[in-house]
GROMACS .gro file of C-alpha atoms in nm:
model
  126
    1UNK     CA    1   0.000   0.000   0.000
    2UNK     CA    2   0.283   0.241   0.083
    3UNK     CA    3   0.446   0.167  -0.252
    4UNK     CA    4   0.119   0.241  -0.430
    5UNK     CA    5   0.082   0.570  -0.242
    6UNK     CA    6   0.439   0.669  -0.333
    7UNK     CA    7   0.375   0.579  -0.696
    8UNK     CA    8   0.055   0.786  -0.707
    9UNK     CA    9   0.227   1.090  -0.558
   10UNK     CA   10   0.510   1.059  -0.812
   11UNK     CA   11   0.255   1.021  -1.089
   12UNK     CA   12   0.080   1.337  -0.973
   13UNK     CA   13   0.406   1.530  -1.009
   14UNK     CA   14   0.436   1.404  -1.366
   15UNK     CA   15   0.076   1.492  -1.458
   16UNK     CA   16   0.076   1.835  -1.300
   17UNK     CA   17   0.420   1.908  -1.440
   18UNK     CA   18   0.308   1.805  -1.787
   19UNK     CA   19   0.014   2.041  -1.765
   20UNK     CA   20   0.223   2.343  -1.877
   21UNK     CA   21   0.377   2.626  -1.674
   22UNK     CA   22   0.465   2.579  -1.311
   23UNK     CA   23   0.472   2.878  -1.081
   24UNK     CA   24   0.833   2.816  -0.992
   25UNK     CA   25   0.968   2.767  -1.343
   26UNK     CA   26   0.780   2.903  -1.642
   27UNK     CA   27   0.568   3.184  -1.508
   28UNK     CA   28   0.657   3.550  -1.532
   29UNK     CA   29   0.656   3.789  -1.236
   30UNK     CA   30   0.296   3.899  -1.283
   31UNK     CA   31   0.165   3.541  -1.265
   32UNK     CA   32   0.364   3.480  -0.946
   33UNK     CA   33   0.240   3.783  -0.754
   34UNK     CA   34  -0.114   3.864  -0.868
   35UNK     CA   35  -0.414   3.686  -1.013
   36UNK     CA   36  -0.457   3.800  -1.373
   37UNK     CA   37  -0.764   3.740  -1.589
   38UNK     CA   38  -0.527   3.650  -1.873
   39UNK     CA   39  -0.420   3.319  -1.720
   40UNK     CA   40  -0.568   2.997  -1.590
   41UNK     CA   41  -0.433   2.916  -1.244
   42UNK     CA   42  -0.443   2.557  -1.127
   43UNK     CA   43  -0.387   2.541  -0.749
   44UNK     CA   44  -0.303   2.189  -0.636
   45UNK     CA   45  -0.153   1.970  -0.367
   46UNK     CA   46   0.053   1.670  -0.469
   47UNK     CA   47  -0.138   1.445  -0.229
   48UNK     CA   48  -0.484   1.550  -0.353
   49UNK     CA   49  -0.659   1.281  -0.561
   50UNK     CA   50  -0.908   1.535  -0.699
   51UNK     CA   51  -0.617   1.746  -0.825
   52UNK     CA   52  -0.484   1.438  -1.002
   53UNK     CA   53  -0.820   1.371  -1.169
   54UNK     CA   54  -0.859   1.734  -1.276
   55UNK     CA   55  -0.505   1.752  -1.410
   56UNK     CA   56  -0.549   1.429  -1.606
   57UNK     CA   57  -0.879   1.544  -1.754
   58UNK     CA   58  -0.742   1.884  -1.857
   59UNK     CA   59  -0.418   1.745  -1.996
   60UNK     CA   60  -0.600   1.482  -2.205
   61UNK     CA   61  -0.878   1.706  -2.334
   62UNK     CA   62  -0.672   2.024  -2.378
   63UNK     CA   63  -0.310   1.915  -2.439
   64UNK     CA   64  -0.200   2.258  -2.565
   65UNK     CA   65  -0.373   2.464  -2.299
   66UNK     CA   66  -0.143   2.698  -2.108
   67UNK     CA   67  -0.199   2.703  -1.733
   68UNK     CA   68  -0.002   2.829  -1.438
   69UNK     CA   69   0.030   2.535  -1.199
   70UNK     CA   70   0.062   2.646  -0.838
   71UNK     CA   71   0.160   2.411  -0.556
   72UNK     CA   72  -0.013   2.546  -0.244
   73UNK     CA   73   0.249   2.380  -0.022
   74UNK     CA   74   0.502   2.636  -0.150
   75UNK     CA   75   0.491   2.968   0.041
   76UNK     CA   76   0.457   3.185  -0.270
   77UNK     CA   77   0.202   2.939  -0.411
   78UNK     CA   78  -0.002   2.954  -0.092
   79UNK     CA   79   0.004   3.335  -0.096
   80UNK     CA   80  -0.126   3.336  -0.454
   81UNK     CA   81  -0.388   3.078  -0.350
   82UNK     CA   82  -0.510   3.324  -0.084
   83UNK     CA   83  -0.521   3.605  -0.341
   84UNK     CA   84  -0.743   3.391  -0.561
   85UNK     CA   85  -0.967   3.324  -0.260
   86UNK     CA   86  -0.990   3.697  -0.192
   87UNK     CA   87  -1.076   3.770  -0.554
   88UNK     CA   88  -1.376   3.539  -0.535
   89UNK     CA   89  -1.464   3.617  -0.172
   90UNK     CA   90  -1.399   3.258  -0.065
   91UNK     CA   91  -1.366   3.184   0.305
   92UNK     CA   92  -1.024   3.052   0.405
   93UNK     CA   93  -1.197   2.796   0.625
   94UNK     CA   94  -1.364   2.636   0.322
   95UNK     CA   95  -1.077   2.655   0.072
   96UNK     CA   96  -0.972   2.336  -0.097
   97UNK     CA   97  -0.790   2.198  -0.395
   98UNK     CA   98  -0.801   2.184  -0.679
   99UNK     CA   99  -0.889   2.548  -0.716
  100UNK     CA  100  -0.891   2.668  -1.073
  101UNK     CA  101  -0.911   3.043  -1.137
  102UNK     CA  102  -1.014   3.133  -1.491
  103UNK     CA  103  -1.079   3.502  -1.544
  104UNK     CA  104  -1.407   3.586  -1.374
  105UNK     CA  105  -1.479   3.224  -1.284
  106UNK     CA  106  -1.343   2.966  -1.047
  107UNK     CA  107  -1.387   2.596  -0.982
  108UNK     CA  108  -1.308   2.446  -0.643
  109UNK     CA  109  -1.303   2.068  -0.623
  110UNK     CA  110  -1.350   1.829  -0.912
  111UNK     CA  111  -1.642   1.619  -1.034
  112UNK     CA  112  -1.819   1.552  -1.362
  113UNK     CA  113  -2.017   1.875  -1.312
  114UNK     CA  114  -1.692   2.068  -1.257
  115UNK     CA  115  -1.546   1.918  -1.575
  116UNK     CA  116  -1.844   2.053  -1.772
  117UNK     CA  117  -1.804   2.393  -1.610
  118UNK     CA  118  -1.433   2.387  -1.699
  119UNK     CA  119  -1.521   2.304  -2.061
  120UNK     CA  120  -1.748   2.609  -2.076
  121UNK     CA  121  -1.510   2.849  -1.901
  122UNK     CA  122  -1.197   2.743  -2.093
  123UNK     CA  123  -1.333   2.852  -2.433
  124UNK     CA  124  -1.196   3.205  -2.402
  125UNK     CA  125  -0.847   3.072  -2.319
  126UNK     CA  126  -0.806   2.837  -2.615
   0.00000   0.00000   0.00000
């Protein structure tokens, strides 16, 4: 079981990393400090199974989509996570991952309904 858990966490790194820009590597200064309506922000935790499902769905359906992936375990990532929460007036006590900020819209969590919402919201970013 521990081996499976380790494998899944490693797999999550691969999927999230393959899903375009990471906050720590490919993003410019504006994407690291402020939430911009020009970008899709994917806030995740490596141990979150819902983040894994969302990342897999997005990567498979939109392989060329540019997103800024933000690990909320990183201090600067967590600060940006809080800025996204403020933008949408989300309570810190109810915040969770994945949190996807897309212009004037956000998705928190992941389910089939959220996937359909993502499909609708992503049109302006393609």
